[in-house]
Each structure stands twice: as C-alpha cells, then as structure tokens.
Short mmCIF file of C-alpha atoms in Angstrom, two decimals:
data_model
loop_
_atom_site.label_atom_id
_atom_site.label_comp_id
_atom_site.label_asym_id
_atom_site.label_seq_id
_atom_site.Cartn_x
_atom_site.Cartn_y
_atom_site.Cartn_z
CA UNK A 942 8.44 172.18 50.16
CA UNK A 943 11.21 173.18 47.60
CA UNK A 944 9.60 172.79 44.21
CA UNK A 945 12.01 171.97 41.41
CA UNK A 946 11.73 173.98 38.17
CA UNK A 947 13.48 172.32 35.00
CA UNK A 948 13.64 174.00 31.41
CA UNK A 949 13.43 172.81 27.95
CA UNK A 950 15.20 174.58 25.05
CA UNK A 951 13.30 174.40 21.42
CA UNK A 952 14.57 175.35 18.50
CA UNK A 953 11.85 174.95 16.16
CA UNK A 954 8.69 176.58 16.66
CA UNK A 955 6.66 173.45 15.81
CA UNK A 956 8.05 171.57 18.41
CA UNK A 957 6.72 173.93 20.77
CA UNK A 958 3.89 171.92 23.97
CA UNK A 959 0.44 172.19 22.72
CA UNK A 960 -0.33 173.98 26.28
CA UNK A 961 2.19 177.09 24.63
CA UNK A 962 -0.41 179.35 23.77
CA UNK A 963 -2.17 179.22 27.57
CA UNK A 964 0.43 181.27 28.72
CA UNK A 965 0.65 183.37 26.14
CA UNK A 966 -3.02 184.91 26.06
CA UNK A 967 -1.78 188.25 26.76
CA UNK A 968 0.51 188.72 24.63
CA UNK A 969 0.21 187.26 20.30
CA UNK A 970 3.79 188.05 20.26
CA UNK A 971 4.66 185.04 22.38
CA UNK A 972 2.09 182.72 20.33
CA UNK A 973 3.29 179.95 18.60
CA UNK A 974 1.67 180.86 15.85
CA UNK A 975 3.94 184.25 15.42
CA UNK A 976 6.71 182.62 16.71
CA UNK A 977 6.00 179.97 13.81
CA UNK A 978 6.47 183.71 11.64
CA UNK A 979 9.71 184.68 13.54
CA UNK A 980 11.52 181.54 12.40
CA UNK A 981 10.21 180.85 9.35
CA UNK A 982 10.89 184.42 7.62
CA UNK A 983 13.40 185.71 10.31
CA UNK A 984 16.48 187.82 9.24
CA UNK A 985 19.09 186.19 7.55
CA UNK A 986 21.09 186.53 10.48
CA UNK A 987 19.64 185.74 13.06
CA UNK A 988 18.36 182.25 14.95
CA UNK A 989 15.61 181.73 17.33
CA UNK A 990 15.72 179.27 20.63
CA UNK A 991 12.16 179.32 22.50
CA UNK A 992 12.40 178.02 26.39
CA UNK A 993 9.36 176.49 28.12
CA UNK A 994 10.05 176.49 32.27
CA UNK A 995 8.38 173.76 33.46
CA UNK A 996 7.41 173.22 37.14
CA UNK A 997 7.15 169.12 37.65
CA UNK A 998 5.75 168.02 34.30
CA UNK A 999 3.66 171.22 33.97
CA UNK A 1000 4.84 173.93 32.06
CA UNK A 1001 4.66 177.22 33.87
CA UNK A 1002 6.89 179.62 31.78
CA UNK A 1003 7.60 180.77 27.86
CA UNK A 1004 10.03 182.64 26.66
CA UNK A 1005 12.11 183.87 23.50
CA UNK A 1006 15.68 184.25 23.00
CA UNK A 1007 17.15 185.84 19.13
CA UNK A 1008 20.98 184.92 18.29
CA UNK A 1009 22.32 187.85 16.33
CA UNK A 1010 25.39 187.26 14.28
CA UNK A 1011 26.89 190.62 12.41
CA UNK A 1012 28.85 188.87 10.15
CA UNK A 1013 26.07 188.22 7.03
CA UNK A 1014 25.21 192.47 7.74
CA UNK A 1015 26.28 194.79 5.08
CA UNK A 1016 24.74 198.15 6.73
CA UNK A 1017 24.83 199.49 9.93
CA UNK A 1018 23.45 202.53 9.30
CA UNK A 1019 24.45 204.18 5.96
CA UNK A 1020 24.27 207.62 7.60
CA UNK A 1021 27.94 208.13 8.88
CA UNK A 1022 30.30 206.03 6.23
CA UNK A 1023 33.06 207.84 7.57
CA UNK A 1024 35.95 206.74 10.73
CA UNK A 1025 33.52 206.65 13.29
CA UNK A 1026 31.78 203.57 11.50
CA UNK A 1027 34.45 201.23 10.18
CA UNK A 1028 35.87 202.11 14.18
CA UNK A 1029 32.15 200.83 15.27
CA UNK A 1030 32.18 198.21 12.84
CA UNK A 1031 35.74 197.06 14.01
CA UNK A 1032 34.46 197.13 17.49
CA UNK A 1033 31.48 195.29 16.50
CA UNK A 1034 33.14 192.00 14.57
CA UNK A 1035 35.54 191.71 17.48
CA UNK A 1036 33.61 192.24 20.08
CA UNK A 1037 29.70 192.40 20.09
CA UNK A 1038 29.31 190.56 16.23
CA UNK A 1039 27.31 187.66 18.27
CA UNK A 1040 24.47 188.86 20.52
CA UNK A 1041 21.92 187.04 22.53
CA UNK A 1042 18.98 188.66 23.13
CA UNK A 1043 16.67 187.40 25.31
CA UNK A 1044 13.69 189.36 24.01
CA UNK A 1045 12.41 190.49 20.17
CA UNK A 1046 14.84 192.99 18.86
CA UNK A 1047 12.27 193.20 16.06
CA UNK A 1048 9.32 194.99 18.31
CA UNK A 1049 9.68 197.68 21.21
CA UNK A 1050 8.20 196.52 25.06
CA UNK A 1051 8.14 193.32 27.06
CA UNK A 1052 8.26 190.40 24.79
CA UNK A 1053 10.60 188.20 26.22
CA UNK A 1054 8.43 186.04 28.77
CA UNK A 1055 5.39 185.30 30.03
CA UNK A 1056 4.60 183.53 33.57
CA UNK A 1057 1.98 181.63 35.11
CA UNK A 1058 0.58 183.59 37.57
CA UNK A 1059 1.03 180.70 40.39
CA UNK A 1060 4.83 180.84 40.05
CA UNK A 1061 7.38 182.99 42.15
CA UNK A 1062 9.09 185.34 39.61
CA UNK A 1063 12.55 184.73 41.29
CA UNK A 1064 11.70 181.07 40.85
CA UNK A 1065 11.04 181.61 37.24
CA UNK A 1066 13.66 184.20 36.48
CA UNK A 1067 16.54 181.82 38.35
CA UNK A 1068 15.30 179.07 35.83
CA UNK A 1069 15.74 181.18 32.90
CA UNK A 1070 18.91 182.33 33.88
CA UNK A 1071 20.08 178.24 33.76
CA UNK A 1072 18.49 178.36 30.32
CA UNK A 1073 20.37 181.08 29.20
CA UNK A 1074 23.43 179.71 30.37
CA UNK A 1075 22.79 176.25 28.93
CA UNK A 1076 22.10 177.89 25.54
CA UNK A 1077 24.96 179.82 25.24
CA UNK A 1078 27.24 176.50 26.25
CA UNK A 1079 25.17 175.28 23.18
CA UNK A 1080 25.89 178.14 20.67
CA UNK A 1081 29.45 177.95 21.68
CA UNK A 1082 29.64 174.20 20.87
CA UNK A 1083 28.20 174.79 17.24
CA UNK A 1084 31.33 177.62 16.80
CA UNK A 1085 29.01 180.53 17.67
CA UNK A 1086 30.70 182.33 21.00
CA UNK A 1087 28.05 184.40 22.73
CA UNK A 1088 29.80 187.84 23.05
CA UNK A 1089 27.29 189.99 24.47
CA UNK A 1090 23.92 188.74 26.22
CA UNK A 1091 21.11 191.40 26.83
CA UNK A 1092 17.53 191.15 28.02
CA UNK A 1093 15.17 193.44 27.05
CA UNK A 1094 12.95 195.97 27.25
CA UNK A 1095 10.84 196.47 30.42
CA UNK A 1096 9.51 199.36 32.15
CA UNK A 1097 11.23 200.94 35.17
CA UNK A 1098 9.36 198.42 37.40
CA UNK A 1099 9.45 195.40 35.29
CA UNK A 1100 13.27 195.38 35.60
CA UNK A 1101 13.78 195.21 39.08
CA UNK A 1102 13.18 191.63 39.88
CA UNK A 1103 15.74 191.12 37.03
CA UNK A 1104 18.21 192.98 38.24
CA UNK A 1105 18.37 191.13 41.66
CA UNK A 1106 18.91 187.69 39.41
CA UNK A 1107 21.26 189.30 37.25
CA UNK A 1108 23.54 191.20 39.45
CA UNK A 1109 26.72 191.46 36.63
CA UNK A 1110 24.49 192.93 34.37
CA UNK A 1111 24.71 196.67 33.38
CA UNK A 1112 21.33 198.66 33.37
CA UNK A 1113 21.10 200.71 30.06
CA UNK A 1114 18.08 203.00 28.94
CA UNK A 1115 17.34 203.15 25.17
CA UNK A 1116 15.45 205.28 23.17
CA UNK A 1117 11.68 205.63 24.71
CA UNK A 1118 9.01 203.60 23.69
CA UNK A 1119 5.98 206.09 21.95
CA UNK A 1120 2.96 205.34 23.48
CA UNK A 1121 -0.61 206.43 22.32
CA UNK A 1122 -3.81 206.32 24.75
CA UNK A 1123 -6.95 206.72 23.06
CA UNK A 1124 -9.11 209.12 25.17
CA UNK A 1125 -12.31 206.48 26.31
CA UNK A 1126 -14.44 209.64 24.83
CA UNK A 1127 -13.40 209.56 21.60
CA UNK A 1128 -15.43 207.58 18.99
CA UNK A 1129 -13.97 208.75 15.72
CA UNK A 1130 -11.46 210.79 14.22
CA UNK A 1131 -13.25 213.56 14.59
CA UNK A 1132 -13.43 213.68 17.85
CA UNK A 1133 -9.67 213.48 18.29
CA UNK A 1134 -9.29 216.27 15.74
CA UNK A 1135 -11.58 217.98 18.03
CA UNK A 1136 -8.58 217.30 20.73
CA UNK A 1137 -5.84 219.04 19.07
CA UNK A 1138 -4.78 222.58 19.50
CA UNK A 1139 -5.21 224.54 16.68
CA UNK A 1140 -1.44 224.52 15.87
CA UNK A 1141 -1.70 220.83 15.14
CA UNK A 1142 -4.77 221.14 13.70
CA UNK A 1143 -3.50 222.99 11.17
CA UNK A 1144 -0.66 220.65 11.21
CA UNK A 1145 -3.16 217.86 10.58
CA UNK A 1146 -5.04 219.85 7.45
CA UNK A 1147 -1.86 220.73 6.14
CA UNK A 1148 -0.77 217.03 5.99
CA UNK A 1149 -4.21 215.89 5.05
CA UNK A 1150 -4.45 218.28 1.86
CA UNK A 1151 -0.94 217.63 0.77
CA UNK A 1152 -1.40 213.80 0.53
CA UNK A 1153 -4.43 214.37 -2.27
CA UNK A 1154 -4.26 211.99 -5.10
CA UNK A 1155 -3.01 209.28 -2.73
CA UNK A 1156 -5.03 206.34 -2.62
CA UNK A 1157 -4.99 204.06 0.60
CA UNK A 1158 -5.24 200.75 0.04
CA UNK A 1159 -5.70 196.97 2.38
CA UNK A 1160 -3.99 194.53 0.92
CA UNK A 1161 -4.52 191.27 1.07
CA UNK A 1162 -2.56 187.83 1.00
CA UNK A 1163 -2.22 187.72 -2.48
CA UNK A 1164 -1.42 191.59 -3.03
CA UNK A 1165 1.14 191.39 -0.72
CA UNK A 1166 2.65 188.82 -2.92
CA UNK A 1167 2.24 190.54 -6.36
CA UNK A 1168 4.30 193.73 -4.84
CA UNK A 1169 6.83 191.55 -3.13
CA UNK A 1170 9.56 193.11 -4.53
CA UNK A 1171 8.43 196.89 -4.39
CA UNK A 1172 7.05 196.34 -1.03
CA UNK A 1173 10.86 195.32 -0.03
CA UNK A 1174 12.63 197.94 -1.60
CA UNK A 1175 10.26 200.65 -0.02
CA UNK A 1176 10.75 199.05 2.62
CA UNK A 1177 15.05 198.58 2.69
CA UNK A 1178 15.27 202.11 1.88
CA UNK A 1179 13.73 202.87 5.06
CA UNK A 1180 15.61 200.76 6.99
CA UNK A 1181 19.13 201.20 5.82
CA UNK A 1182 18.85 204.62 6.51
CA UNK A 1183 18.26 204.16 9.93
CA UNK A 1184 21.32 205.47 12.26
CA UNK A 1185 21.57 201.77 13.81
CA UNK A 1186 20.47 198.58 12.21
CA UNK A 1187 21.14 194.82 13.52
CA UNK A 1188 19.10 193.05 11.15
CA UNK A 1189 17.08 193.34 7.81
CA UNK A 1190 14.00 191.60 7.35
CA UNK A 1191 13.52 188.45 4.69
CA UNK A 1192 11.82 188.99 1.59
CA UNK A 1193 9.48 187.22 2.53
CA UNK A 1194 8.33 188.33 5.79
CA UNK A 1195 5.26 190.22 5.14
CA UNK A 1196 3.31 187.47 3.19
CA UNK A 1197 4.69 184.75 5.26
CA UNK A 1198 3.08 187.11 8.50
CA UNK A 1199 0.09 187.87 6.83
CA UNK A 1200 -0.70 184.19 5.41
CA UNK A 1201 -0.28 182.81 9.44
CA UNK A 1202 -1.80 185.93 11.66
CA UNK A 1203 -4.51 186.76 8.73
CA UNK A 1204 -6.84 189.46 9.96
CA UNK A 1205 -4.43 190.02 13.35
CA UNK A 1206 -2.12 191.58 10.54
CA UNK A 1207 -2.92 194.33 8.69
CA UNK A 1208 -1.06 195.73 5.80
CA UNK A 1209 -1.85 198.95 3.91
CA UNK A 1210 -0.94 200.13 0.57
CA UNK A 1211 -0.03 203.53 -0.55
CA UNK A 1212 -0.10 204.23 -4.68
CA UNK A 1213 0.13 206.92 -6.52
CA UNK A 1214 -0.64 207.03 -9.96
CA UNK A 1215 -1.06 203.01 -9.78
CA UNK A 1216 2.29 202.85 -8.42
CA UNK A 1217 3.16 201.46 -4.95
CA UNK A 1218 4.97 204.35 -3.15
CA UNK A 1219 4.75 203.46 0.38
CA UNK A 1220 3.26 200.81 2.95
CA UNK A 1221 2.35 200.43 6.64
CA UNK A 1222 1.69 197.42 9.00
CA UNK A 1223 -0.54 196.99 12.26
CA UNK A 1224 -1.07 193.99 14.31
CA UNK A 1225 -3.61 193.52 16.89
CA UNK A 1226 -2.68 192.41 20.35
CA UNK A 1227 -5.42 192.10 22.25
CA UNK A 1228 -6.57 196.01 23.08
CA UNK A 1229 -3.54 197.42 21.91
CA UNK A 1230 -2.32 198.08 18.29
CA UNK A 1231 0.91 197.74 17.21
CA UNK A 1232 3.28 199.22 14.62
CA UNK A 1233 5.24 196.97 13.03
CA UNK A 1234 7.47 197.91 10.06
CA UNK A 1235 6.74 200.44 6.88
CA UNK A 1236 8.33 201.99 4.09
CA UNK A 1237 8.21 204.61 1.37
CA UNK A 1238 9.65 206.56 -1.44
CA UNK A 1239 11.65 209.25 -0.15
CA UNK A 1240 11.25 211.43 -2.49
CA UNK A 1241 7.09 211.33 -2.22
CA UNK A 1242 7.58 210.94 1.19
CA UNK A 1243 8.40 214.70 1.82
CA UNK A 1244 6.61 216.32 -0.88
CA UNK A 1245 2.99 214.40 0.32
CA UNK A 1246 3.73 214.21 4.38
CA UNK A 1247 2.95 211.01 3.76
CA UNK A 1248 4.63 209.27 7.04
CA UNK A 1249 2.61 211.32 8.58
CA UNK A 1250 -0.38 210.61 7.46
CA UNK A 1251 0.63 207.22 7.60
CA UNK A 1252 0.61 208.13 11.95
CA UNK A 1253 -2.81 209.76 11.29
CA UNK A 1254 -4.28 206.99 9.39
CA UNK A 1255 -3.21 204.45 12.33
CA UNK A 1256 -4.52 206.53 14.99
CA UNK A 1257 -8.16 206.99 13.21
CA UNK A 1258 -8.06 203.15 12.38
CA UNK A 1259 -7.34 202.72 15.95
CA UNK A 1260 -10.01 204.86 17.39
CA UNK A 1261 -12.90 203.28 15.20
CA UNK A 1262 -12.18 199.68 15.79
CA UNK A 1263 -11.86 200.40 19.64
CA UNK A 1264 -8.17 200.22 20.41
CA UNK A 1265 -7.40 201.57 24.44
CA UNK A 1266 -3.50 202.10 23.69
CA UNK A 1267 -1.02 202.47 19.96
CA UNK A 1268 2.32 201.32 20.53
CA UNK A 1269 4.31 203.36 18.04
CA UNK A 1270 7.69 202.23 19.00
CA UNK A 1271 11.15 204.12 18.71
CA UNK A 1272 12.69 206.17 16.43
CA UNK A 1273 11.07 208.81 14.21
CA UNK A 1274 10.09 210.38 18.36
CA UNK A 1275 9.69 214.11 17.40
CA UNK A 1276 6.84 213.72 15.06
CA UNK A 1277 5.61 210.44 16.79
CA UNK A 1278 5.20 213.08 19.61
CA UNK A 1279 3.54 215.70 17.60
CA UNK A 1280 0.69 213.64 17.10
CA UNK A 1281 -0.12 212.38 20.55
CA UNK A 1282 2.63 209.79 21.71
CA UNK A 1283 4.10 209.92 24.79
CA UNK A 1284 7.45 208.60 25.67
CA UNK A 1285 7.92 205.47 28.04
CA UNK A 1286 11.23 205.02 29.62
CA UNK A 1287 12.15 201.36 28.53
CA UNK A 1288 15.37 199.56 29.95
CA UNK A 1289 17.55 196.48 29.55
CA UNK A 1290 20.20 194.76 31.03
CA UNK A 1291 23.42 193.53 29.14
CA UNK A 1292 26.73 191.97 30.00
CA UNK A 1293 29.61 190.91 27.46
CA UNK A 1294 31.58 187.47 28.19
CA UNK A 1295 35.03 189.34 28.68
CA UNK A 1296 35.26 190.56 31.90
CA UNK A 1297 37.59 193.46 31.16
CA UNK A 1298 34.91 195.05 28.52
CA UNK A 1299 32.25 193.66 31.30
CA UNK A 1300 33.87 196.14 33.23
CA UNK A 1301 33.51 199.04 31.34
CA UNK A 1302 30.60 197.79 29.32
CA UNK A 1303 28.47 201.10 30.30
CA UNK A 1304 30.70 203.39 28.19
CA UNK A 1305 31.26 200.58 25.62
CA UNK A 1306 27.41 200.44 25.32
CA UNK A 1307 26.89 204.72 24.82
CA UNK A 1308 29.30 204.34 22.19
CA UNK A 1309 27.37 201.84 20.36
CA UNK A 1310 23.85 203.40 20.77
CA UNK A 1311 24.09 206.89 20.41
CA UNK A 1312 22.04 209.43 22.23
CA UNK A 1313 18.99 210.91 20.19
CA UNK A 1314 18.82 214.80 21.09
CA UNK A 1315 14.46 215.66 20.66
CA UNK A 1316 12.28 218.00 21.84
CA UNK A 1317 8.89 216.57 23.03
CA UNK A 1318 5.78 218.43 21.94
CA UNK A 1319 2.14 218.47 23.46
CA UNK A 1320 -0.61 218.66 20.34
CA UNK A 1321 -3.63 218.34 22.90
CA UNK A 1322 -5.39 221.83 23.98
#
C-alpha cells in the first residue's frame, strides 16, 4: 500500500498543530514554545517557515527552515576590512545575499527535523524536499529569489540518507562541533579538577585566581531587562568580531527567551565593581546543556581570563545538576579544547539556483568559509 505524505508550510509559530510538541520531545529546540522565541525576537534579517509532514491527517514530521537575506547586514566580520571583503561582500549581494537554510544557523548540531519513528526516512525526507521546493516558489513570488539552499548540520551518519534525496547537493564540512562528556564518576568540580593533568591544572588555578573580585551572578527576567542595553553591547562586540557573521541577534532576544523557556534558560551575569562586564547563556535540552550566546568587555576579558572561566563555570554547573554531555559549539576551538571538548565532524549539504556556480559551488563555498588552522589539546591525565 503506497501511503501518501502531504506537507503544510506555517509561517507563524502560533499556528503551529497542538500535536507539535509530540514530536519534538527530544529535542526543546524544535518546541513550539522556542520556536514561538525564534520568530518573535529573530534577527532582523531573517524569516522563519516551520513544515509539519503529515501522513493522512496525522502529522508525522516537524521541521524548521530560516530565510537569510544579507541586504539589512552591516558586518561580516570586521576583522579583514580590506579587498578580500568588499570582493566577499560583492560575491555575497550577487550571489548568496538570500539563503535558505533548512536548519538553525543560530545553534550548532541537528536541529532541522524531527520524525516519527513509524515513518520511512526516505518517505519523510522526499516530502520535505517538495516543501522546500514549494517554499522557495513562495519566497520567489513575494520578490525574495532563493540563491543558495543548505541543510544543516548532521553527523557523518546523519547525512547519508540526505544525500541519496539530494543528489545536486555539494557535501561541505564546517568547523567541528565541541563536545563535552561528563565522566558518569564525577559528582562535582572537584572531581573533574581531580581529572586534569597538572598542566591544566595549573591552567585552571591560574584562571581561577586571576578572575578575583568578579562576582557571578543569575539573572532573572527582570534583570535581564534592566541591563538590556549593556547586555547587547557586550554582547555585539563579541559578535562583530567574529571572522564570519550572517546575522545579529534582536535586542530583545534574551528577555523575550528567558520570559518563554523560564528555568530551561539560564543567563549569568558577570560585574565588576557593580558594573556588568560580561554574560553567558545555557539552555537545558533534556540531558544535554547547551551554549547559547555570551559576551564581554574585551579589555577585562584578557586581563581576568574571564571567557575562560566563563567554560569552567559551565562545566561545574553542568556536573552538579547532572548533565551527561555540554555542547559548546564552534568557534573559540583551541581553548574550548583545552578544557575538555572534543571536536565532532559536522556536515551540510548546499546547492545555489545557478547551475554554472552549482557547478563549482565546492570552491565557491571554501572561499566563503575559510579554513580555521588549530591545534587540539588533551587536558585529561
């Protein structure tokens, strides 16, 4: 019997089924409920479509798609203003200013879609593929051509059923996802202390004694609010100096995810003197803990370690409340790696709508996410 799979496209959050959330159990990221945050306080340039798969009249598949349009971003990376960026950002307008992601280019690991377990992934992938497809006929109508499609990121063998479906896609590895298991053993900080070799032992003392007269703080709903403004400058000055950027984050973002997620989000102050000088954010998905976004003053930043202690304070969080795995993302992978994280190979697919750059789309692709040189470490005796 050939069962006949139809899809919906939503583009408000609060239309979403009631049933949503029963096939999203595993995963908060895929909850209406943060998807509700996504839309509500997403970056200024971007737009969010959610697809439910349905089977018959029951719905059997989720999944999130993110529209990126260039044109409202100032900064790509303030780090080389020199030829090699106005060539990038040339490239960019003309030919990858409108991405489709099918995915969160806000978080780092499979976010994209969840199944019910009773349905064939080819089934289910085939169907989103028709979504996609429909979408982007949709975007085009409203003015908004779809130059460059990518789905993303999945483990070495979560991509392979995708890359039978999508056969003119090109197969591109980022930058690793940092992953931190908490040894089952360990019951405080102490014990993984205890773990470390004494070179990043001292490492961790040495951090430790230079943050002194820093005073960690969790903020609530309504601190989050009063520092609304400080808490975004700490934390744009992070992110424009990043080497690649494709969105900022609204103003608003961090109360708006705190006042829906409550005690799934946690946000934690750093001040000095009374003054706010840096921040961090967790959220709790199931057993694992993720990092979300942070900032800080730069200046304090080196003279007080303090991201890293910022990495020490999650881990120790982490190991007290019971936490199996720390998802730590990308970027910042050296130190990440000094304290524990290991890298996890993540990949995507892409394609672009013109065939001739399709072609060549691998090169195209290096150019626009350059390589990160690092050298791993190993802090554990």
């Amino acid at each position: 019997m050939n069962t006949t799979y139809s899809f919906e496209i939503y583009n408000s959050a609060s239309l979403l089924p009631l049933e949503w959330n029963s096939l999203a159990i595993e995963n908060i990221f895929l909850t209406r409920e943060y998807l509700e945050v996504l839309e509500k306080s997403s970056p200024v340039n971007m737009i969010c479509h959610f697809i439910g798969i349905y089977e018959e009249a029951k719905l059997v598949g989720i999944a999130l798609t993110q529209f990126l349009f260039a044109e409202k971003l100032e900064s790509f990376g303030e780090r080389d203003k020199c030829l090699k960026t106005s060539v990038r950002n040339f490239a960019f307008k003309n030919f990858a200013s409108h991405v489709l992601f099918v995915g969160n280019n806000m978080l780092t690991g499979q976010n994209a879609f969840a199944f019910d377990k009773s349905i064939k992934d080819f089934n289910a992938i085939k169907t989103l593929q028709r979504a996609i497809n429909q979408l982007k006929k949709e975007l085009k109508a409203n003015g908004k051509k779809v130059h460059i499609t990518s789905i993303k990121d999945f483990t070495e063998t979560e991509i392979k059923p995708l890359q039978a479906e999508f056969k003119n896609n090109y197969t591109f590895s980022t930058q690793p996802n940092m992953v931190f298991d908490i040894d089952k053993n360990w019951k405080t900080e102490q014990d993984y202390i205890d773990a470390l070799s004494k070179k990043y032992r001292d490492q961790y003392k040495r951090a430790r004694k230079k943050s002194e007269g820093i005073e960690k703080q969790k903020m609530s709903l309504a601190d989050i609010k009063k520092y609304e403004d400080v808490i975004y400058d700490l934390y744009f000055h992070v992110a424009k100096n990043a080497p690649f950027n494709t969105f900022f984050l609204a103003r608003n973002h961090f109360s708006f995810f705190k006042e829906i997620m409550k005690d799934n989000f946690l946000f934690y102050g750093y001040f000095l003197d009374g003054q706010l000088i840096g921040f961090n954010t967790l959220i709790k998905n199931g057993n694992v803990m993720d990092t979300y976004f942070l900032g800080y003053d730069e200046s304090i930043q080196r003279e007080k370690m303090l991201y890293l202690n910022m990495l020490y304070d999650m881990i120790a969080y982490s190991i007290k409340k019971g936490f199996s795995t720390i998802v730590f993302a990308r970027t910042a992978l050296e130190i990440k790696s000094s304290v524990g994280a290991k890298p996890i190979k993540m990949y995507g697919l892409i394609t672009h709508s013109n065939a001739l750059i399709n072609h060549n789309i691998g090169r195209f692709f290096n150019y626009l996410e350059p390589k990160t040189e690092w050298q791993e470490r190993n802090p554990f005796k």
